[in-house]
Amino acid sequence: MSETRVLGELAVLDDVGPPRRGRAYPAAGATSALLLPAAVLLGGLVLWPVLRTLHASVTTDGRWVGAEHFRTALAAPGTGAVVGRTVLWALLVPAVVTALGYLLAVASRRSQEGGLVRLILLVPVALPLVVTGVTFRLMYDPDPSRGLATLVAARLTGRSAEDAPQLLGPGLVTVALMSAFVWAWVGLAVLVFRAALDRVPPSLADAVRAYGGGRRHVLWDAQWRPLLLRTVAVVFALVALGTSRTFDLILVMTPGSVRDDAAVLALRVWQTSGGTTTGPGAALGVIWLVAVVAGMLVAALFVRQAWPPPRAEAGSKPTPPAPPRRLFRLLAAAAAAAWLIPLVVLVATSAHGQVDAAARGWWSAPPGAGSYRALLTGGELWRALGFTLLLATVVTATVLVIALLAAYPLAWLTGPAAQATGLLLMAATIVPVQVIAGPVNEVLGVVLSSGTARGLALVHVALGVPFAVLVLRNAFADLPAEQVRGARLGGRRWWGTLRRLGRHNLPAVVAVSVLEFVQVWNDLVVGLLFSGPEATPLGLFLAGQSRGFVSNSGVLAAGSVLASVLPVVLIVLARRQLVAGLVAGGVR
């Protein structure tokens, strides 16, 4: 768009259209200013720490040692088992979540109870992994008089209380952890698959039937090949990357005596180096980082095309699919009932006093408000809640502003430049924070002071910006040319155009805001690595309460319930905007 004078009057020439869409790009000076905040954050708190970790993995006091640290780390007792469990998590758990998510999305479509089923499945998505760990540790308590799952397993196997299966014992602890993770993530897979199924054009199925295709051909040629294979890749990759962040779950859910039997690289890197930079710890971090990036690149090969398909034409009324069969509806109802059990256990345990919750199961004692009273009369919970609310609000606002500024110029890139930018943002998004904790603390020690609230907020901002930029960039790039033209005509300067484009992409803005707020609110690992005495977030407070788990179970359950209210409300209220915002623009 440009301005000129015609017959003495100021005229606006609209040169924004599909053939010349690059003219929506801001001027070079403005582009540099818009990208500067994101570039400084990612360069100083992501890129340089990664390079510093790579350097530490092959040097000792500045002296080159080659693969010595890698040999030392891999030769340490139990490292082979740790790597094997990490691979198992990355392959088995995403496969289970993807399969269950698809089946339950199909089973809960076009039925009266489908909305309630999806709502129940969605609630665990919003819970902090610390709370998920607390919930399943209560269920899997080795004492059948307290652990509901242990009691049921003992009854089913006909064993006595002394011989009851130990679900948190060395042999089953990994299975128990995986079950908790699947419970927490299936709801997200259901939402994504439901959105994908709703966007399948009915005309595809009609065309397959017109050529004599049966139910099997409709499923394969009208659903899986054009759309759902890419959706499976998206869900599988998303969950696989999520399994690399099981640190919170393992730390809270596993008793200390079996923690090494459940350890994965997320835990081993922290145990090896903590918040410092050491040779063997850096070597393990590099191995983990290479594996995560390789998985991201493989997943990108399957999701290069846009998802979901283009919007339906205005005025078209596709024929709704038939309701699912009775068997599928029963499956959805059974899944919803099963997903409710852990929530009931958590709430019921919180409704008992400290002594009753520690001595016997919630089903054998009268309810009371003793645990809530003990928790709310102390000042530590209120300080943690207030600090976390302030931290999450400030971080979310900062991330949103920086991401909007950076996404605006990046959205108009095309071809290899756009693909390279997308891969770099994805890579920055998936960098495990344990891998770069030592170098980040070094940066904070120079810029601010490590262990302060400002430093903690800065780390959260740096970790949240890549994902936010990626989502908003894709959403901006997906806007129709007419909306871009209208924004350019209505905005005399780039900030006016950006404001109008943001309004057109409200679902993506809401998705980024809600997810960033919930991520900071639910966090444990960042607080554990970078917080100090003056900065104690809610996740760290709950993790501290879990050290004396049995004696604190009532208070810990009450704290978990209170910590879950706000993220659950936000996710439930914004669930439609979340899906619409996350898939805007597909994967570019």
mmCIF file of C-alpha atoms in Angstrom, residues 139-347:
data_model
loop_
_atom_site.group_PDB
_atom_site.id
_atom_site.type_symbol
_atom_site.label_atom_id
_atom_site.label_comp_id
_atom_site.label_asym_id
_atom_site.label_seq_id
_atom_site.Cartn_x
_atom_site.Cartn_y
_atom_site.Cartn_z
ATOM 1 C CA MET A 139 -4.676 -44.032 43.710
ATOM 2 C CA TYR A 140 -1.634 -46.307 43.526
ATOM 3 C CA ASP A 141 -0.686 -46.091 47.210
ATOM 4 C CA PRO A 142 0.886 -49.476 48.087
ATOM 5 C CA ASP A 143 -1.334 -49.828 51.170
ATOM 6 C CA PRO A 144 -4.755 -51.217 50.085
ATOM 7 C CA SER A 145 -6.372 -49.396 52.986
ATOM 8 C CA ARG A 146 -5.489 -46.096 51.253
ATOM 9 C CA GLY A 147 -4.829 -46.842 47.581
ATOM 10 C CA LEU A 148 -8.012 -47.537 45.618
ATOM 11 C CA ALA A 149 -6.237 -49.092 42.625
ATOM 12 C CA THR A 150 -4.139 -51.306 44.914
ATOM 13 C CA LEU A 151 -7.280 -52.452 46.730
ATOM 14 C CA VAL A 152 -9.061 -53.284 43.458
ATOM 15 C CA ALA A 153 -5.982 -55.119 42.126
ATOM 16 C CA ALA A 154 -5.759 -57.155 45.340
ATOM 17 C CA ARG A 155 -9.436 -58.103 45.111
ATOM 18 C CA LEU A 156 -9.197 -59.034 41.436
ATOM 19 C CA THR A 157 -6.130 -61.208 41.970
ATOM 20 C CA GLY A 158 -7.431 -62.722 45.182
ATOM 21 C CA ARG A 159 -4.392 -61.641 47.190
ATOM 22 C CA SER A 160 -4.157 -60.465 50.745
ATOM 23 C CA ALA A 161 -3.298 -56.929 51.740
ATOM 24 C CA GLU A 162 0.323 -57.911 52.351
ATOM 25 C CA ASP A 163 0.667 -59.506 48.902
ATOM 26 C CA ALA A 164 -1.213 -56.819 46.949
ATOM 27 C CA PRO A 165 0.412 -55.802 43.641
ATOM 28 C CA GLN A 166 2.766 -52.854 44.113
ATOM 29 C CA LEU A 167 1.786 -50.513 41.311
ATOM 30 C CA LEU A 168 4.530 -48.094 42.351
ATOM 31 C CA GLY A 169 7.079 -50.855 42.861
ATOM 32 C CA PRO A 170 10.187 -51.348 40.703
ATOM 33 C CA GLY A 171 8.463 -53.658 38.242
ATOM 34 C CA LEU A 172 5.340 -51.606 37.508
ATOM 35 C CA VAL A 173 6.309 -48.003 38.230
ATOM 36 C CA THR A 174 6.948 -47.132 34.561
ATOM 37 C CA VAL A 175 3.579 -48.584 33.562
ATOM 38 C CA ALA A 176 1.918 -46.586 36.356
ATOM 39 C CA LEU A 177 3.598 -43.379 35.188
ATOM 40 C CA MET A 178 2.571 -44.010 31.591
ATOM 41 C CA SER A 179 -1.034 -44.561 32.618
ATOM 42 C CA ALA A 180 -1.044 -41.195 34.388
ATOM 43 C CA PHE A 181 0.425 -39.459 31.334
ATOM 44 C CA VAL A 182 -2.102 -41.078 28.978
ATOM 45 C CA TRP A 183 -4.924 -39.970 31.285
ATOM 46 C CA ALA A 184 -3.622 -36.404 31.162
ATOM 47 C CA TRP A 185 -3.139 -36.168 27.378
ATOM 48 C CA VAL A 186 -5.945 -38.124 25.718
ATOM 49 C CA GLY A 187 -8.366 -35.202 25.982
ATOM 50 C CA LEU A 188 -6.164 -33.017 23.790
ATOM 51 C CA ALA A 189 -5.951 -35.755 21.147
ATOM 52 C CA VAL A 190 -9.750 -36.082 21.210
ATOM 53 C CA LEU A 191 -10.171 -32.347 20.596
ATOM 54 C CA VAL A 192 -7.741 -32.351 17.663
ATOM 55 C CA PHE A 193 -9.274 -35.425 16.039
ATOM 56 C CA ARG A 194 -12.781 -34.078 16.570
ATOM 57 C CA ALA A 195 -11.816 -30.849 14.789
ATOM 58 C CA ALA A 196 -10.257 -32.868 11.958
ATOM 59 C CA LEU A 197 -13.281 -35.156 11.556
ATOM 60 C CA ASP A 198 -15.634 -32.183 11.456
ATOM 61 C CA ARG A 199 -13.637 -30.695 8.569
ATOM 62 C CA VAL A 200 -13.725 -33.794 6.362
ATOM 63 C CA PRO A 201 -15.788 -32.810 3.291
ATOM 64 C CA PRO A 202 -18.801 -35.156 3.031
ATOM 65 C CA SER A 203 -18.462 -35.010 -0.759
ATOM 66 C CA LEU A 204 -15.369 -37.230 -0.510
ATOM 67 C CA ALA A 205 -17.360 -40.041 1.051
ATOM 68 C CA ASP A 206 -20.123 -39.593 -1.507
ATOM 69 C CA ALA A 207 -17.592 -39.820 -4.337
ATOM 70 C CA VAL A 208 -16.103 -43.036 -2.921
ATOM 71 C CA ARG A 209 -19.560 -44.590 -2.587
ATOM 72 C CA ALA A 210 -20.459 -43.501 -6.131
ATOM 73 C CA TYR A 211 -17.551 -45.588 -7.405
ATOM 74 C CA GLY A 212 -18.753 -48.619 -5.486
ATOM 75 C CA GLY A 213 -16.645 -48.216 -2.359
ATOM 76 C CA GLY A 214 -17.784 -49.779 0.895
ATOM 77 C CA ARG A 215 -17.341 -48.689 4.521
ATOM 78 C CA ARG A 216 -13.668 -49.681 4.513
ATOM 79 C CA HIS A 217 -12.979 -47.686 1.340
ATOM 80 C CA VAL A 218 -14.809 -44.649 2.753
ATOM 81 C CA LEU A 219 -12.726 -44.805 5.927
ATOM 82 C CA TRP A 220 -9.432 -45.042 4.034
ATOM 83 C CA ASP A 221 -10.014 -42.941 0.901
ATOM 84 C CA ALA A 222 -12.372 -40.262 2.293
ATOM 85 C CA GLN A 223 -10.893 -39.788 5.780
ATOM 86 C CA TRP A 224 -7.452 -41.229 6.428
ATOM 87 C CA ARG A 225 -5.643 -40.499 3.180
ATOM 88 C CA PRO A 226 -6.776 -36.881 2.655
ATOM 89 C CA LEU A 227 -6.695 -35.697 6.255
ATOM 90 C CA LEU A 228 -6.372 -38.016 9.206
ATOM 91 C CA LEU A 229 -2.920 -39.360 8.393
ATOM 92 C CA ARG A 230 -1.569 -35.830 8.763
ATOM 93 C CA THR A 231 -3.616 -35.369 11.925
ATOM 94 C CA VAL A 232 -2.153 -38.567 13.350
ATOM 95 C CA ALA A 233 1.318 -37.223 12.606
ATOM 96 C CA VAL A 234 0.500 -33.953 14.373
ATOM 97 C CA VAL A 235 -0.919 -35.679 17.462
ATOM 98 C CA PHE A 236 1.845 -38.282 17.623
ATOM 99 C CA ALA A 237 4.575 -35.650 17.306
ATOM 100 C CA LEU A 238 2.912 -33.402 19.883
ATOM 101 C CA VAL A 239 2.606 -36.195 22.455
ATOM 102 C CA ALA A 240 6.101 -37.529 21.715
ATOM 103 C CA LEU A 241 7.536 -34.102 22.448
ATOM 104 C CA GLY A 242 5.367 -33.913 25.565
ATOM 105 C CA THR A 243 6.874 -37.139 26.886
ATOM 106 C CA SER A 244 10.247 -35.420 27.046
ATOM 107 C CA ARG A 245 8.776 -33.199 29.770
ATOM 108 C CA THR A 246 7.652 -35.891 32.202
ATOM 109 C CA PHE A 247 10.031 -34.571 34.845
ATOM 110 C CA ASP A 248 7.256 -33.172 37.059
ATOM 111 C CA LEU A 249 5.272 -36.404 36.949
ATOM 112 C CA ILE A 250 8.219 -38.644 37.817
ATOM 113 C CA LEU A 251 9.502 -36.392 40.580
ATOM 114 C CA VAL A 252 6.148 -36.223 42.403
ATOM 115 C CA MET A 253 4.561 -39.580 41.659
ATOM 116 C CA THR A 254 7.427 -41.985 42.305
ATOM 117 C CA PRO A 255 8.667 -42.810 45.818
ATOM 118 C CA GLY A 256 12.354 -42.048 46.273
ATOM 119 C CA SER A 257 13.262 -45.732 46.584
ATOM 120 C CA VAL A 258 12.117 -46.536 43.018
ATOM 121 C CA ARG A 259 12.897 -43.251 41.289
ATOM 122 C CA ASP A 260 15.965 -44.659 39.569
ATOM 123 C CA ASP A 261 13.828 -47.520 38.228
ATOM 124 C CA ALA A 262 11.571 -44.982 36.511
ATOM 125 C CA ALA A 263 14.200 -42.419 35.452
ATOM 126 C CA VAL A 264 14.330 -41.078 31.900
ATOM 127 C CA LEU A 265 16.738 -38.576 30.393
ATOM 128 C CA ALA A 266 14.655 -35.670 31.712
ATOM 129 C CA LEU A 267 15.383 -36.798 35.256
ATOM 130 C CA ARG A 268 18.910 -38.144 34.728
ATOM 131 C CA VAL A 269 20.195 -34.878 33.221
ATOM 132 C CA TRP A 270 18.867 -32.989 36.254
ATOM 133 C CA GLN A 271 20.348 -35.556 38.649
ATOM 134 C CA THR A 272 23.713 -35.351 36.877
ATOM 135 C CA SER A 273 24.127 -31.599 36.584
ATOM 136 C CA GLY A 274 21.161 -29.826 38.204
ATOM 137 C CA GLY A 275 21.412 -26.110 37.509
ATOM 138 C CA THR A 276 25.122 -26.194 36.616
ATOM 139 C CA THR A 277 27.133 -27.134 33.537
ATOM 140 C CA THR A 278 29.155 -30.333 33.857
ATOM 141 C CA GLY A 279 30.834 -32.497 31.244
ATOM 142 C CA PRO A 280 28.850 -35.749 31.664
ATOM 143 C CA GLY A 281 25.626 -33.845 32.291
ATOM 144 C CA ALA A 282 26.189 -31.765 29.161
ATOM 145 C CA ALA A 283 26.908 -34.943 27.171
ATOM 146 C CA LEU A 284 23.624 -36.513 28.273
ATOM 147 C CA GLY A 285 21.873 -33.267 27.437
ATOM 148 C CA VAL A 286 23.340 -33.248 23.936
ATOM 149 C CA ILE A 287 22.200 -36.844 23.377
ATOM 150 C CA TRP A 288 18.713 -35.918 24.529
ATOM 151 C CA LEU A 289 18.661 -32.736 22.429
ATOM 152 C CA VAL A 290 19.768 -34.563 19.271
ATOM 153 C CA ALA A 291 17.063 -37.187 19.773
ATOM 154 C CA VAL A 292 14.348 -34.571 20.270
ATOM 155 C CA VAL A 293 15.411 -32.521 17.239
ATOM 156 C CA ALA A 294 15.617 -35.661 15.074
ATOM 157 C CA GLY A 295 12.092 -36.585 16.131
ATOM 158 C CA MET A 296 10.909 -33.091 15.297
ATOM 159 C CA LEU A 297 12.452 -33.255 11.802
ATOM 160 C CA VAL A 298 10.898 -36.664 11.093
ATOM 161 C CA ALA A 299 7.499 -35.415 12.237
ATOM 162 C CA ALA A 300 7.858 -32.315 10.043
ATOM 163 C CA LEU A 301 8.128 -34.548 6.970
ATOM 164 C CA PHE A 302 4.614 -35.857 7.621
ATOM 165 C CA VAL A 303 2.911 -32.580 8.491
ATOM 166 C CA ARG A 304 4.199 -30.248 5.791
ATOM 167 C CA GLN A 305 0.786 -29.847 4.217
ATOM 168 C CA ALA A 306 -1.753 -27.523 5.780
ATOM 169 C CA TRP A 307 -4.147 -28.874 8.403
ATOM 170 C CA PRO A 308 -7.118 -28.794 8.536
ATOM 171 C CA PRO A 309 -8.335 -28.480 4.913
ATOM 172 C CA PRO A 310 -9.620 -25.154 3.586
ATOM 173 C CA ARG A 311 -12.764 -23.743 5.094
ATOM 174 C CA ALA A 312 -16.069 -24.759 3.592
ATOM 175 C CA GLU A 313 -17.621 -22.324 1.166
ATOM 176 C CA ALA A 314 -20.122 -19.904 2.660
ATOM 177 C CA GLY A 315 -23.678 -21.099 2.408
ATOM 178 C CA SER A 316 -22.780 -24.767 1.923
ATOM 179 C CA LYS A 317 -24.582 -27.178 4.210
ATOM 180 C CA PRO A 318 -22.733 -30.480 4.358
ATOM 181 C CA THR A 319 -24.707 -33.525 5.332
ATOM 182 C CA PRO A 320 -23.880 -34.411 8.941
ATOM 183 C CA PRO A 321 -22.476 -37.887 9.456
ATOM 184 C CA ALA A 322 -24.576 -40.543 11.111
ATOM 185 C CA PRO A 323 -24.303 -40.950 14.893
ATOM 186 C CA PRO A 324 -21.764 -43.542 16.044
ATOM 187 C CA ARG A 325 -22.837 -47.095 16.673
ATOM 188 C CA ARG A 326 -24.137 -48.116 20.074
ATOM 189 C CA LEU A 327 -20.897 -49.969 20.846
ATOM 190 C CA PHE A 328 -18.836 -46.829 20.265
ATOM 191 C CA ARG A 329 -21.180 -44.759 22.405
ATOM 192 C CA LEU A 330 -20.803 -47.262 25.243
ATOM 193 C CA LEU A 331 -17.028 -47.045 24.817
ATOM 194 C CA ALA A 332 -17.160 -43.256 25.148
ATOM 195 C CA ALA A 333 -19.357 -43.466 28.258
ATOM 196 C CA ALA A 334 -17.045 -46.054 29.851
ATOM 197 C CA ALA A 335 -14.003 -43.909 29.107
ATOM 198 C CA ALA A 336 -15.656 -40.867 30.666
ATOM 199 C CA ALA A 337 -16.482 -42.865 33.810
ATOM 200 C CA ALA A 338 -12.907 -44.171 34.011
ATOM 201 C CA TRP A 339 -11.486 -40.672 33.527
ATOM 202 C CA LEU A 340 -13.624 -39.394 36.395
ATOM 203 C CA ILE A 341 -12.250 -41.869 38.942
ATOM 204 C CA PRO A 342 -8.878 -40.128 39.541
ATOM 205 C CA LEU A 343 -10.644 -36.776 39.906
ATOM 206 C CA VAL A 344 -13.041 -38.273 42.450
ATOM 207 C CA VAL A 345 -10.108 -39.748 44.368
ATOM 208 C CA LEU A 346 -8.328 -36.379 44.509
ATOM 209 C CA VAL A 347 -11.385 -34.386 45.598
#
